[in-house]
mmCIF file of C-alpha atoms in Angstrom:
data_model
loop_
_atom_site.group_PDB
_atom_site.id
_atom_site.type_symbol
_atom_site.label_atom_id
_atom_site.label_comp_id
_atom_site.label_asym_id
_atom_site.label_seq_id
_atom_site.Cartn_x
_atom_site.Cartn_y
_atom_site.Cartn_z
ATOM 1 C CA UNK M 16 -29.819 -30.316 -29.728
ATOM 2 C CA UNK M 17 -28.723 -31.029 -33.115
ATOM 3 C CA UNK M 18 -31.511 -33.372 -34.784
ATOM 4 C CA UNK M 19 -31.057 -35.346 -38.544
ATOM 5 C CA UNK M 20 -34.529 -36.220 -40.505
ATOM 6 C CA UNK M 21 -33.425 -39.811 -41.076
ATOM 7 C CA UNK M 22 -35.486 -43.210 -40.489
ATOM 8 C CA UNK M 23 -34.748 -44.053 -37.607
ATOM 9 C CA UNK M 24 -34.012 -40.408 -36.929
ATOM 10 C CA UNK M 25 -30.848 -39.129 -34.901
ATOM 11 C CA UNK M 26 -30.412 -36.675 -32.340
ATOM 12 C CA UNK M 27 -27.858 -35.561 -30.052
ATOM 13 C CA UNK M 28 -27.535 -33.158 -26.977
ATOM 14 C CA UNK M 29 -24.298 -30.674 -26.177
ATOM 15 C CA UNK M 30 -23.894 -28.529 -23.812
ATOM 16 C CA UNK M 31 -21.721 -25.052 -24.138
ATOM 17 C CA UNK M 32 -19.773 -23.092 -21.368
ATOM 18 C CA UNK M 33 -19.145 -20.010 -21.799
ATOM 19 C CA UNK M 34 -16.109 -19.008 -20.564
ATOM 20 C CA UNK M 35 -15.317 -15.112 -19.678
ATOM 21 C CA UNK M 36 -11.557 -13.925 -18.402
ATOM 22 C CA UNK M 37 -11.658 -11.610 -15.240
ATOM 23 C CA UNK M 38 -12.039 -7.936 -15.980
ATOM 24 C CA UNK M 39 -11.740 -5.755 -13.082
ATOM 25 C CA UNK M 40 -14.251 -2.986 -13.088
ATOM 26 C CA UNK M 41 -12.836 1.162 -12.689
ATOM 27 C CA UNK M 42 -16.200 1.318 -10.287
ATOM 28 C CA UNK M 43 -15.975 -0.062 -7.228
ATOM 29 C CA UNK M 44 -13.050 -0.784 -6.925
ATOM 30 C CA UNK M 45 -10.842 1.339 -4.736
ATOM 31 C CA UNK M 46 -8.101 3.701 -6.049
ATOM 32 C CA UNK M 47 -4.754 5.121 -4.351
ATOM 33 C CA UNK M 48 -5.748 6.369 -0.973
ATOM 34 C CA UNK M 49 -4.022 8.870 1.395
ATOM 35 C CA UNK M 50 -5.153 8.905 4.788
ATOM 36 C CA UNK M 51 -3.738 8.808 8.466
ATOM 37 C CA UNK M 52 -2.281 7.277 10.613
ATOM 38 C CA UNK M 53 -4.630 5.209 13.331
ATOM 39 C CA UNK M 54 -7.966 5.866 10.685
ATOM 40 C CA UNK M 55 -9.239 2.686 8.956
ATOM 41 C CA UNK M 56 -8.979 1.701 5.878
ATOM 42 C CA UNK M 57 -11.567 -0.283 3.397
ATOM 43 C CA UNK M 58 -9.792 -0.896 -0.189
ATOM 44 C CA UNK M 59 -12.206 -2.531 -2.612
ATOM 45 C CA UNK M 60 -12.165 -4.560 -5.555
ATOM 46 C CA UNK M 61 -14.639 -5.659 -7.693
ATOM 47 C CA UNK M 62 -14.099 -8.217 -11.030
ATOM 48 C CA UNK M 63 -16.756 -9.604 -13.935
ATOM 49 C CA UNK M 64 -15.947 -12.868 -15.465
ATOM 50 C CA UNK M 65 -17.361 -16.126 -15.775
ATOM 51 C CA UNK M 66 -17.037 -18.159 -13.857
ATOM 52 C CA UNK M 67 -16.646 -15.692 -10.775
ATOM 53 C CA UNK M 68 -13.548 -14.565 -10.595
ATOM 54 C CA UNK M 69 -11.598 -15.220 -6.792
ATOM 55 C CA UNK M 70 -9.675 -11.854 -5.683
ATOM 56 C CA UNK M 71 -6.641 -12.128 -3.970
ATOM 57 C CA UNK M 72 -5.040 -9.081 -2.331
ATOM 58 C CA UNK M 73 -0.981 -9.094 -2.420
ATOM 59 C CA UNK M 74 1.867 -5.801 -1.550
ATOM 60 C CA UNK M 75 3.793 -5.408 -4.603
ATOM 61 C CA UNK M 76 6.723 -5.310 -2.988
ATOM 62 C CA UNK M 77 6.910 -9.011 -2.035
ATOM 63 C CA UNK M 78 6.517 -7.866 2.221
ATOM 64 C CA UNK M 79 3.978 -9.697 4.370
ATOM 65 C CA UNK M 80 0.602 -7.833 5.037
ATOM 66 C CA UNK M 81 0.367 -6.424 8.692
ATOM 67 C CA UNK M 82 -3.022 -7.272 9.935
ATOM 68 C CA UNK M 83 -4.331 -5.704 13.072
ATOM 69 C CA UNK M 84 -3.412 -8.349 15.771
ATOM 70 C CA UNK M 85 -0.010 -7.746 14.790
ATOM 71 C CA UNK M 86 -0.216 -11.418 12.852
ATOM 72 C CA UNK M 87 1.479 -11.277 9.356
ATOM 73 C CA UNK M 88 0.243 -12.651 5.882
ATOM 74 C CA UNK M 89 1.332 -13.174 2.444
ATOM 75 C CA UNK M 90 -2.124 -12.531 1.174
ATOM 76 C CA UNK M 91 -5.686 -11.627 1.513
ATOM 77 C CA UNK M 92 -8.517 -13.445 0.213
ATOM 78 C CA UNK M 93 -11.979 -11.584 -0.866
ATOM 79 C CA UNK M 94 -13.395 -8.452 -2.687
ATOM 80 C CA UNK M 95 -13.179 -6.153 0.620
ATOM 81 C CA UNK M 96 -9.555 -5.686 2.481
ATOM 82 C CA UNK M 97 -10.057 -3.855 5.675
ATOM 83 C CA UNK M 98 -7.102 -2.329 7.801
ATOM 84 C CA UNK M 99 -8.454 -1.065 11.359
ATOM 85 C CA UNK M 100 -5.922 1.609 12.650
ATOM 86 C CA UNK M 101 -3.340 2.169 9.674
ATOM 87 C CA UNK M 102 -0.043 2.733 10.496
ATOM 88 C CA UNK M 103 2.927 3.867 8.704
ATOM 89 C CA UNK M 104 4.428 0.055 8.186
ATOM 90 C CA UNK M 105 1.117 -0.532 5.913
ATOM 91 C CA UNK M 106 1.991 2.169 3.562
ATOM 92 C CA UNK M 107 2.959 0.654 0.066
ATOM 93 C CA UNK M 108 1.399 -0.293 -3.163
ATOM 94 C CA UNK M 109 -1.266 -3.097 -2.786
ATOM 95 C CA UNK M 110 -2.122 -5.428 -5.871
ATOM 96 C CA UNK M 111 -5.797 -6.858 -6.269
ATOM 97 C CA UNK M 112 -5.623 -9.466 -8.511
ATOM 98 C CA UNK M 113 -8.549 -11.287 -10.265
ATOM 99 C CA UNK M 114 -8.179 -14.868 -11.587
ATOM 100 C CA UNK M 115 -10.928 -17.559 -12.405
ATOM 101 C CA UNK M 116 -8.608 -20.198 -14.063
ATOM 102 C CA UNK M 117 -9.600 -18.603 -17.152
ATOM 103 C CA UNK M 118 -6.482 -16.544 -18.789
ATOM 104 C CA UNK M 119 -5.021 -14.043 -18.312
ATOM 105 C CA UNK M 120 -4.824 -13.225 -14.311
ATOM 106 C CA UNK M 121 -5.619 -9.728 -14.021
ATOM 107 C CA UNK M 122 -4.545 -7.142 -11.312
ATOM 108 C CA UNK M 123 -4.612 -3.719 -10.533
ATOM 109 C CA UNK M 124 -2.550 -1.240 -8.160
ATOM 110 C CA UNK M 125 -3.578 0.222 -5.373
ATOM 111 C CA UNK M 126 -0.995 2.623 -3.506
ATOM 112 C CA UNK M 127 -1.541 3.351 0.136
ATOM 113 C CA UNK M 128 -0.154 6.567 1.759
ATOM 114 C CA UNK M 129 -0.258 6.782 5.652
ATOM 115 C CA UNK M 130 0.037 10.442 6.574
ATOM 116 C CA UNK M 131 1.755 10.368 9.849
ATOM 117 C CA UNK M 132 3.298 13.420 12.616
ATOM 118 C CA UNK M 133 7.190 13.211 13.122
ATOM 119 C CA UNK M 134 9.348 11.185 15.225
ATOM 120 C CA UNK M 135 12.052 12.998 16.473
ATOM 121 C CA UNK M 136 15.283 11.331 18.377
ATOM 122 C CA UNK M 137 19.017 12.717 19.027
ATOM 123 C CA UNK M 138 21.017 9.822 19.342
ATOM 124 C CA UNK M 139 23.886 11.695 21.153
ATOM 125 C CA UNK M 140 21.876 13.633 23.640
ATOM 126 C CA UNK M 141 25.033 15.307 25.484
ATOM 127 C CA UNK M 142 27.879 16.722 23.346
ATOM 128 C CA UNK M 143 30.850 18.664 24.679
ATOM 129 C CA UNK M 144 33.718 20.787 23.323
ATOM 130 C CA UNK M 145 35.928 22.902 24.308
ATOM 131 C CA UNK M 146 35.506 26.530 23.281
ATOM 132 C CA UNK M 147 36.242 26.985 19.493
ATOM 133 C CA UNK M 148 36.344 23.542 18.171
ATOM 134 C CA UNK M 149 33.898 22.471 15.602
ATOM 135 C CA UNK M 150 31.314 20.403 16.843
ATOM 136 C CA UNK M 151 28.314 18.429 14.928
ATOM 137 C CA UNK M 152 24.870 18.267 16.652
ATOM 138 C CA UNK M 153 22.685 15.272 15.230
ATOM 139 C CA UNK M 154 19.010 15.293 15.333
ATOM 140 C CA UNK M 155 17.293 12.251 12.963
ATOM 141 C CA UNK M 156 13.319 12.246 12.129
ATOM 142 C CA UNK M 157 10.787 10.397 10.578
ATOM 143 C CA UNK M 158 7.638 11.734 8.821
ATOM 144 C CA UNK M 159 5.148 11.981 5.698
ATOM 145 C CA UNK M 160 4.769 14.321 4.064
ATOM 146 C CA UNK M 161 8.515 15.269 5.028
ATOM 147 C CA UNK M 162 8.813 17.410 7.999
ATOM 148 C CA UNK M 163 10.555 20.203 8.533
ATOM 149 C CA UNK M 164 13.333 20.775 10.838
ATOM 150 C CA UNK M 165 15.346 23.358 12.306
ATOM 151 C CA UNK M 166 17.377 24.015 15.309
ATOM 152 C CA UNK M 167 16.984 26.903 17.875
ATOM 153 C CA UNK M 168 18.781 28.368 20.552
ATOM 154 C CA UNK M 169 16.988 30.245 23.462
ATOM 155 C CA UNK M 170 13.864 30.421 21.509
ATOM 156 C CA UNK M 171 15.588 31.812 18.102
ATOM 157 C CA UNK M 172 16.253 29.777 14.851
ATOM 158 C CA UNK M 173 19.506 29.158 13.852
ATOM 159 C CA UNK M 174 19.952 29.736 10.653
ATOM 160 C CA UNK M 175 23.039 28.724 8.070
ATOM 161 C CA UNK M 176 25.834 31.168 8.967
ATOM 162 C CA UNK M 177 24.944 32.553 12.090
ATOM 163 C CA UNK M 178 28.057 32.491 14.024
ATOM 164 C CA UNK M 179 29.446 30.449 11.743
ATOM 165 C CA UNK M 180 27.313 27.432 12.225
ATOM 166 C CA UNK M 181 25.731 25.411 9.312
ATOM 167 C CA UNK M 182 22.621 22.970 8.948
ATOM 168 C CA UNK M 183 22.339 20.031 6.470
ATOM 169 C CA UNK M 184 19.596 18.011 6.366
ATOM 170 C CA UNK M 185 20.172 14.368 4.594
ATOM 171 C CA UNK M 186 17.260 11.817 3.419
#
């Protein structure tokens, strides 16, 4: 209340906001995760600021989120984003970003790593040549971490330059 000492005497009554922009805090919230595939998954976020700052959850990359009934979203709404049964798909960089209309919008990144066993598939499962001719046997996979492959023959590894066959493994 400000208040002047005249005759009649004058006063008047403000009011102040105080007006804080979102900070998120290191504690809670979640950092990058590794885990795998078919566990669940509870990434966190946390944010001071007045007023209360709304956290929105977003994938960097622009994709829709994968929920568990197989619906898609472009974004998740609340402090706590649970996946139930992770799958490789839902690996990615996640963004949790805190706003409260006061500037600036903050976010920070989470990154998601789904650790998940190979697929294997041969698309040509029957190859023939006659004897001599070269001949190229395809087998494709799909892992994380990267898996290893090799071929074998009756129960031995074939390795580069045994009987004049060679391996090369692409990304």
């Amino acid at each position: 209340m400000c208040q002047i000492n005249t005759d009649p005497m004058k006063s008047q009554i403000g009011y102040l906001e105080v007006v804080v922009p979102p900070d998120i805090l290191d504690y809670p919230t979640s950092t990058d995760m590794v885990v795998r595939e078919g566990s669940n998954v509870s990434l966190r976020c946390e944010a001071t600021g007045s007023p209360t700052p709304n956290i929105t959850w977003r994938r960097e990359d622009g994709e829709l989120i994968i929920l568990g009934n197989s619906q898609e979203v472009a974004s998740i709404e609340g402090p706590v984003f649970n996946i139930t049964k992770v799958n490789r798909l839902q690996m990615g960089a996640y963004l949790c970003i805190a706003s409260n209309g006061v500037p600036p919008t903050v976010s920070k990144r989470i990154m998601l790593v789904v650790h998940f066993t190979p697929m294997i598939w041969i698309q040509n499962q029957l190859v023939g040549a006659q004897e001599g001719q070269q001949m190229t046997l395809e087998c494709h996979s799909e892992a994380f971490p990267k898996s290893i492959n090799y071929w074998t023959r009756e129960n031995v590894i074939i390795a580069n330059g045994y009987e004049g066959i060679s391996t090369t493994m692409r990304e």
